[in-house]
Structure formats: C-alpha cells, structure tokens
Coordinates of C-alpha atoms and ligand atoms in Angstrom, one line a residue:
M879 CA 73.1 143.0 134.5
L880 CA 71.7 139.7 134.7
K881 CA 67.5 139.2 134.9
P882 CA 66.7 137.1 138.0
E883 CA 65.8 133.6 136.3
Q884 CA 69.7 133.9 134.8
Q885 CA 70.9 134.9 138.0
A886 CA 69.1 131.5 139.5
S887 CA 70.9 129.9 136.4
E888 CA 74.6 131.0 136.9
Q889 CA 74.0 130.2 141.1
K890 CA 76.7 127.9 141.8
L891 CA 77.3 125.3 145.0
I892 CA 80.1 127.1 145.8
D893 CA 81.2 126.5 149.5
S894 CA 82.7 129.0 152.4
Y895 CA 85.9 127.2 151.2
Q896 CA 85.9 128.0 147.3
R897 CA 85.1 124.6 146.9
R898 CA 82.7 124.0 143.7
L899 CA 80.5 120.7 144.7
N900 CA 79.2 119.3 141.4
Y901 CA 78.9 115.6 142.3
L902 CA 76.1 114.3 144.4
R903 CA 76.0 110.5 145.6
I904 CA 72.7 109.5 146.7
S905 CA 71.7 106.5 148.4
I906 CA 68.3 105.0 147.5
T907 CA 68.0 102.2 149.9
D908 CA 69.5 101.8 152.8
R909 CA 68.4 97.5 152.6
C910 CA 71.3 95.5 151.4
N911 CA 71.5 91.7 150.5
L912 CA 74.6 91.6 152.2
R913 CA 76.0 92.1 155.8
C914 CA 79.3 93.1 155.7
S915 CA 80.9 92.9 159.1
Y916 CA 83.0 96.1 158.9
C917 CA 80.0 97.8 157.1
Q918 CA 76.4 96.7 158.9
P919 CA 75.7 96.2 162.5
Q920 CA 75.9 92.2 163.7
T921 CA 73.3 92.6 165.9
P922 CA 69.8 93.4 164.7
F923 CA 68.9 96.9 163.3
R924 CA 65.9 98.2 162.1
V925 CA 65.6 99.2 158.5
L926 CA 64.0 102.6 157.2
P927 CA 60.2 101.9 156.5
H928 CA 59.5 102.3 153.0
Q929 CA 57.2 105.5 153.9
E930 CA 60.6 107.4 155.2
I931 CA 62.5 106.4 152.2
L932 CA 62.5 109.1 149.1
R933 CA 60.6 107.8 146.6
Y934 CA 62.3 108.1 143.0
E935 CA 60.2 110.9 141.7
E936 CA 61.1 112.9 144.9
I937 CA 65.0 112.2 144.3
Q938 CA 64.7 113.0 140.6
R939 CA 62.9 116.6 141.7
I940 CA 66.1 116.9 144.4
V941 CA 68.3 116.0 141.3
A942 CA 67.1 118.5 139.0
I943 CA 67.5 121.4 141.4
A944 CA 70.7 120.1 142.4
A945 CA 71.5 120.3 138.7
T946 CA 70.4 123.9 138.4
L947 CA 72.9 124.8 140.7
G948 CA 75.8 122.9 139.0
V949 CA 75.6 119.5 140.0
T950 CA 76.6 117.5 136.8
K951 CA 77.8 114.1 138.4
V952 CA 75.8 112.1 140.2
R953 CA 76.2 107.9 141.7
V954 CA 73.8 105.9 142.3
T955 CA 74.6 104.2 146.1
G956 CA 73.1 102.5 149.0
G957 CA 72.5 100.0 150.8
E958 CA 72.8 98.0 147.8
P959 CA 71.1 100.0 144.9
L960 CA 70.1 97.0 142.7
V961 CA 67.8 95.8 145.6
R962 CA 65.4 98.5 145.0
K963 CA 62.8 97.7 142.2
G964 CA 62.7 100.0 139.5
I965 CA 66.1 100.9 139.8
C966 CA 67.0 100.8 135.5
G967 CA 63.9 102.8 134.7
F968 CA 64.6 105.3 137.6
L969 CA 68.7 105.0 136.1
D970 CA 67.4 106.0 133.0
R971 CA 65.4 108.9 134.0
L972 CA 68.2 110.3 135.8
G973 CA 70.5 110.2 132.5
R974 CA 67.7 112.8 131.1
I975 CA 67.9 115.5 133.9
N976 CA 69.1 118.7 132.1
R977 CA 72.8 119.6 132.4
L978 CA 73.8 116.2 134.4
R979 CA 76.8 115.0 132.0
D980 CA 77.2 111.5 134.4
V981 CA 75.2 108.9 135.8
S982 CA 77.4 105.9 137.9
L983 CA 76.7 103.3 140.0
T984 CA 78.0 101.5 143.1
T985 CA 77.2 98.1 143.9
N986 CA 78.4 94.5 145.8
G987 CA 77.9 93.3 141.9
V988 CA 75.8 90.1 143.6
L989 CA 72.4 91.6 141.0
L990 CA 74.0 92.7 138.1
P991 CA 74.4 89.5 136.0
P992 CA 70.1 89.7 135.6
N993 CA 70.6 93.5 135.9
V994 CA 74.1 94.5 134.0
S995 CA 72.4 94.7 130.2
K996 CA 69.4 96.6 131.3
I997 CA 71.9 99.4 134.0
R998 CA 74.0 99.8 130.5
S999 CA 70.6 100.3 128.4
A1000 CA 69.8 103.1 130.9
G1001 CA 73.0 104.9 129.7
V1002 CA 75.1 104.3 132.5
K1003 CA 78.4 103.7 131.5
R1004 CA 80.9 103.6 134.4
I1005 CA 80.4 101.4 137.4
N1006 CA 81.7 100.8 141.0
V1007 CA 81.8 97.0 142.3
S1008 CA 82.8 96.5 145.6
L1009 CA 84.6 93.3 146.1
D1010 CA 87.0 92.7 149.3
T1011 CA 88.4 89.0 148.1
L1012 CA 88.4 86.7 145.6
Q1013 CA 88.2 83.9 147.9
A1014 CA 84.4 82.4 147.6
A1015 CA 84.8 81.0 151.5
K1016 CA 85.9 84.6 152.3
F1017 CA 83.7 86.2 150.7
K1018 CA 80.5 84.2 152.5
Q1019 CA 82.7 84.7 156.0
I1020 CA 83.0 89.0 155.2
T1021 CA 79.4 89.5 153.8
G1022 CA 77.3 86.7 155.4
R1023 CA 75.9 85.2 151.8
D1024 CA 77.3 82.5 149.4
A1025 CA 77.5 84.9 145.9
F1026 CA 81.2 85.6 145.3
E1027 CA 80.5 83.6 141.7
H1028 CA 77.4 86.1 141.4
A1029 CA 79.6 89.1 141.9
W1030 CA 82.3 87.6 139.8
E1031 CA 80.1 87.1 137.1
G1032 CA 78.8 90.6 137.0
I1033 CA 82.0 92.1 136.9
M1034 CA 83.0 90.2 133.6
A1035 CA 79.0 90.5 132.4
A1036 CA 79.6 94.4 133.1
R1037 CA 83.2 93.9 130.9
R1038 CA 81.9 92.5 128.1
L1039 CA 79.3 95.0 128.1
G1040 CA 81.6 97.8 127.8
F1041 CA 81.2 99.8 131.0
A1042 CA 84.5 102.0 131.1
P1043 CA 86.1 102.1 133.8
I1044 CA 85.2 99.5 135.7
K1045 CA 86.3 100.0 139.4
I1046 CA 86.8 97.4 142.0
N1047 CA 86.4 99.0 145.5
V1048 CA 88.1 96.9 148.3
V1049 CA 88.3 98.2 151.5
A1050 CA 91.6 97.1 153.4
L1051 CA 91.0 95.0 156.3
K1052 CA 94.0 93.6 158.4
G1053 CA 93.7 90.0 159.3
V1054 CA 91.1 89.6 157.0
N1055 CA 92.1 90.7 153.4
D1056 CA 95.6 91.7 153.8
D1057 CA 97.0 88.4 152.2
E1058 CA 94.9 89.6 149.2
L1059 CA 96.1 93.0 148.1
T1060 CA 98.9 91.7 145.7
A1061 CA 96.1 89.5 143.6
F1062 CA 94.1 92.7 143.6
A1063 CA 96.2 94.5 142.2
E1064 CA 97.4 91.9 139.7
L1065 CA 93.9 92.1 138.5
S1066 CA 95.1 95.5 137.2
Q1067 CA 97.8 93.4 135.2
T1068 CA 95.1 91.5 133.2
Y1069 CA 92.0 93.5 133.2
P1070 CA 91.5 97.2 132.5
F1071 CA 90.1 97.8 136.0
H1072 CA 90.6 100.3 138.4
I1073 CA 91.3 98.7 141.6
R1074 CA 90.8 100.9 144.3
F1075 CA 92.2 100.0 147.9
I1076 CA 90.2 102.3 150.8
E1077 CA 91.6 102.7 154.2
H1078 CA 88.9 101.3 156.6
M1079 CA 86.7 104.2 158.3
P1080 CA 85.2 103.7 161.5
I1081 CA 81.5 105.0 160.7
G1082 CA 78.1 103.5 163.1
D1083 CA 78.0 100.6 165.1
A1084 CA 80.0 98.6 162.8
C1085 CA 83.1 100.2 163.5
R1086 CA 86.2 98.3 164.2
T1087 CA 87.8 101.0 166.2
T1088 CA 89.9 98.3 168.1
A1089 CA 91.3 96.8 165.1
E1090 CA 94.7 98.6 163.6
P1091 CA 94.4 100.6 160.4
L1092 CA 95.8 99.2 157.6
L1093 CA 96.8 102.4 156.0
A1094 CA 97.8 103.1 152.5
P1095 CA 101.4 103.2 152.3
E1096 CA 101.6 99.8 153.9
I1097 CA 99.3 98.6 151.0
K1098 CA 101.3 100.2 149.1
K1099 CA 104.2 98.3 149.7
H1100 CA 102.7 95.2 149.7
V1101 CA 101.6 95.4 146.3
S1102 CA 105.1 97.1 145.0
V1103 CA 106.6 93.4 145.1
L1104 CA 104.6 92.9 141.5
G1105 CA 106.9 95.4 139.8
R1106 CA 107.3 99.8 139.7
L1107 CA 104.1 101.7 140.6
K1108 CA 104.3 104.9 138.5
P1109 CA 102.0 107.6 139.4
I1110 CA 99.0 108.6 137.3
A1111 CA 98.9 112.4 136.5
R1112 CA 95.7 113.9 138.3
K1113 CA 92.9 115.7 136.1
S1114 CA 90.1 118.2 137.4
D1115 CA 87.1 115.5 137.5
D1116 CA 89.4 113.1 139.5
G1117 CA 87.7 111.9 142.9
P1118 CA 89.9 111.4 145.8
A1119 CA 92.1 108.1 144.9
E1120 CA 96.1 108.3 144.4
R1121 CA 96.4 106.8 141.1
Y1122 CA 99.3 104.3 140.1
A1123 CA 99.6 102.1 136.7
F1124 CA 102.0 98.9 136.9
D1125 CA 104.3 99.1 133.4
N1126 CA 102.5 97.7 130.4
A1127 CA 99.3 96.7 132.5
P1128 CA 95.8 97.6 131.2
G1129 CA 94.0 98.6 134.6
E1130 CA 95.5 100.7 137.2
I1131 CA 95.5 101.0 141.1
G1132 CA 94.4 103.4 143.4
F1133 CA 94.4 104.6 147.2
I1134 CA 91.5 106.4 148.8
R1135 CA 93.1 107.6 152.0
P1136 CA 90.4 108.9 154.4
L1137 CA 92.8 108.1 157.2
S1138 CA 96.4 108.8 156.3
R1139 CA 95.7 111.8 153.8
H1140 CA 92.7 113.6 153.7
F1141 CA 91.5 115.1 150.7
C1142 CA 89.1 117.6 152.2
G1143 CA 90.9 120.3 149.8
A1144 CA 89.7 119.0 146.8
C1145 CA 86.2 117.4 148.0
N1146 CA 83.6 118.2 145.5
R1147 CA 80.7 116.2 146.9
I1148 CA 77.2 116.1 148.8
R1149 CA 75.3 113.0 149.5
L1150 CA 71.5 112.7 150.1
T1151 CA 70.8 109.5 152.1
A1152 CA 68.1 107.1 151.8
A1153 CA 65.8 109.3 154.2
G1154 CA 66.0 112.2 152.7
Q1155 CA 68.8 114.0 154.5
L1156 CA 71.5 116.4 153.0
R1157 CA 74.9 115.8 154.1
T1158 CA 77.5 117.6 153.0
C1159 CA 80.1 115.7 154.5
L1160 CA 80.5 111.8 154.5
L1161 CA 82.6 112.0 158.2
S1162 CA 80.3 114.5 159.8
D1163 CA 77.0 113.7 161.6
H1164 CA 75.6 117.5 160.1
Q1165 CA 72.8 116.7 158.0
V1166 CA 69.8 119.1 156.6
D1167 CA 66.0 117.2 155.8
L1168 CA 64.9 118.0 152.6
K1169 CA 62.1 115.2 152.6
A1170 CA 59.8 117.7 155.2
P1171 CA 60.0 120.4 152.8
L1172 CA 59.4 118.3 149.7
R1173 CA 56.3 116.7 151.3
G1174 CA 55.4 120.0 152.3
N1175 CA 54.7 121.5 149.4
A1176 CA 58.0 123.7 149.1
T1177 CA 58.5 125.3 145.9
D1178 CA 62.1 124.5 144.0
A1179 CA 63.6 128.1 144.7
E1180 CA 62.4 127.1 148.3
I1181 CA 64.5 123.5 148.4
K1182 CA 67.1 125.4 146.4
D1183 CA 67.8 127.9 149.2
I1184 CA 68.0 125.0 151.8
I1185 CA 70.6 123.4 149.7
V1186 CA 72.2 126.6 149.1
K1187 CA 72.8 127.3 152.7
A1188 CA 73.6 124.0 153.9
I1189 CA 76.5 124.0 151.8
S1190 CA 77.5 127.1 153.1
K1191 CA 78.0 125.1 156.9
K1192 CA 80.1 122.4 154.7
N1193 CA 83.4 121.9 157.3
R1194 CA 86.4 122.8 155.8
A1195 CA 87.9 119.0 157.0
H1196 CA 87.0 116.2 158.6
K1197 CA 88.5 115.3 162.0
L1198 CA 89.0 111.3 161.2
S1199 CA 93.1 110.4 160.9
A1200 CA 95.0 107.3 162.0
C1201 CA 95.5 109.3 165.6
N1202 CA 91.5 110.0 166.2
L1203 CA 89.8 106.9 165.1
K1204 CA 86.7 108.7 166.4
G1205 CA 84.0 106.8 164.7
V1206 CA 80.8 108.9 163.0
S1207 CA 77.6 107.5 163.9
G1208 CA 75.0 106.3 161.6
R1209 CA 75.1 103.4 159.0
M1210 CA 77.7 103.6 156.2
S1211 CA 74.4 101.8 154.1
A1212 CA 71.4 104.5 155.1
I1213 CA 74.3 107.7 154.4
G1214 CA 75.1 106.0 151.1
G1215 CA 79.3 104.9 150.9
Ligands
LIG1433 N1 75.9 97.9 148.1 C1 76.9 98.9 147.3 C2 78.2 98.0 147.1 O1 78.8 97.2 148.3 O2 79.3 99.0 146.8 C3 77.0 100.2 147.9 C4 76.9 100.6 149.3 S1 78.4 100.0 150.4 C5 78.0 101.4 151.6 C6 79.8 101.6 149.6 C7 81.2 101.1 149.6 O3 81.5 101.6 151.2 C8 81.4 100.1 149.4 O4 82.7 99.8 148.8 C9 82.0 99.3 150.9 O5 82.8 98.6 150.8 C10 82.3 101.1 151.5 N2 82.4 100.8 153.0 C11 81.5 100.3 153.8 N3 81.7 100.6 155.1 C12 82.9 101.3 155.2 C13 84.0 101.6 155.9 N4 83.8 101.8 157.4 N5 85.1 102.2 155.5 C14 85.8 102.1 154.0 N6 84.5 102.0 153.0 C15 83.5 101.5 154.1

C-alpha cells in the first residue's frame, strides 16, 4: 500500500473522460505589441492592471504543483510573452522545475532578434512563431505595425540557433491571406519549418462571425497544387495538427481544425490565464480562480485540490463548429492562444 506522500506523488490529472492532462499553456501577459484585427478588439479596451497579473513566482509555484500532478510540458504565451520584462530568467527557472520535460514559447517574433539567443540559453528548444502574411504591407494592415522584417529576422535567427522544430502558425482568413496559402506551404519545401494552418475561431469581441470561415479542406486543396501531400503518422505526444509533408520537403505542413474536425477526444491541455484563472478548455468560458487562494496563503495541497476539482469538470468537447459559430467571450490575448 502507498504511503500518503507517495499517493500524492502518484496523483495524475485525469478528467472524467479518461484524458490525461499533461500540457499547461500559460499566458504571462495580456499585453501585446501588435493589434491583429482577428485577435484583439479594434475599439479601445482595458488591459489588466499589473497587480492583477500573476507574478512570475506565483506562476512558478502553480507550475511546480501541476508538475507533481503529471504536467510535463508547458508553453509560455500571451498576449505577447516577449513584452514582459524578465521573461528569459523566468523561462530558465521554469526549465529547472522538477519533472518538467519541455518548456516552449509562442511569439509573434517581432522581439525575437534581440532576445532569441537568451531564450535559447534559458533552455528553450522549440518555438512557435505566429505569422499570417509574408508581405510587409499586409503585415502592417493585419497587425497595425510595420514589423514584418523583425518577425522574419527573428525566425531566421531562431533557425541559425538550432531551434527545432520552428512552427509557423498561420491563421487562415478569407479575403485576407487566402492568396498566400501556397506561399506559406512552399516554405516547408525550402526550410525545415512546420507550417500550421489554423482555422479562425470566433473568440471575444474581435471575432469575425460574419465572415465565412476558411476551413482546412479548402486550404488543403489550395496548397495541393504544389504536389502530393503525404500524411505523417501521429505520435502519442503530437498536438492537435493533422500533419502532412510534400515529397522530399525538409519541413511539413499541418492543419489545426477547431471548427471542421475538433480534436477534443485527444485533448491533453489546460490553461492558466494572465489573471490567474485556470481554464480547462480554450473554447469554454468556465474557469476557476487560482490567484485568490495563492494570495490568500493557500497551501500547495489546497491548490492541488482546486486544480484536481477543476479538471473533473472539463467538458467532453467544445461546441464550436463550422455550423455553430457562437463565440466565446474574453480576449484571446488574456486567455492565451
Ligand atoms: N503573441 C503571441 C503570438 O502571436 O503567437 C502569442 C499569443 S497569440 C493570441 C497565439 C496564437 O493565437 C497566434 O498564433 C494567433 O494567431 C492565434 N489566434 C489569435 N486569435 C485567434 C482566433 N480567433 N482564432 C485562431 N487563432 C487565433
């Protein structure tokens, strides 16, 4: 029979549908240096006051507790994580947390050039860069900032430093970047990049529920003009993307299909928002507060208990589909994309 302390160390985050949750995505800030039209509200909005955002030590404590519950992977995101001061030291400290095997980062790439070697030295090996166009003028139009060259230079610098894989996230938007889908797919034939086409999800005030969504089958048809797409067999640790590669390509392409084929059955994710709320599904407004107990001197065991209870309420599946575009409230930048 296990002693109580052994039982605690054996406890795993398994939800009511027998999914093992071992992946925590953390939004460390809701602030961003870009204003992507499909992500951020276009009218003025209030960012979280600093004191409402979790401090690094608070996040580290939650991660350490989650790691005792079987979380082995964390991804740091935002908002834009690289706008937060002290991020490289934080990444380094995260990487030293017992039992954590992988710390990765999602960024828009604009601040990578001055930071990428420090990020690498902090032990991060995998990076996702969000880039929705390869044209400088269109980048400015989508993001409100003339910074394409910085983002591209950031990707190239990450490549020189040996980050692998480098995933490039492209949100597919009808009438905005559907003329560039093949250009993005072509990158996988030149570079070892993983190009990920993401179906746009109607989240928060920025959702474009009136626009017809651009779904994975249509994107696949577009990019198939470049050659035959061979499916890549799934590995147990794979994310939600359906993966393919062109013959002899150093890179690959993938489709993330929250609307046209949801991947909830294989979901292994939980999320910590910048304001310290635990979300068990990106596409549900249900969340549980961790900040108040953290700041109210809760013990690790009490926090663990709150996490375990929240997990037991994780939905079997989200309700979004190509036929039901009823959006989720909240800002993607605060929840963490
Ligand atoms: N600033 C970082 C970045 O740009 O990668 C991290 C945060 S951003 C919210 C994370 C990802 O969410 C980006 O790839 C972005 O394109 C994506 N995203 C934002 N709003 C989205 C939406 N409504 N549907 C699908 N993806 C979205």
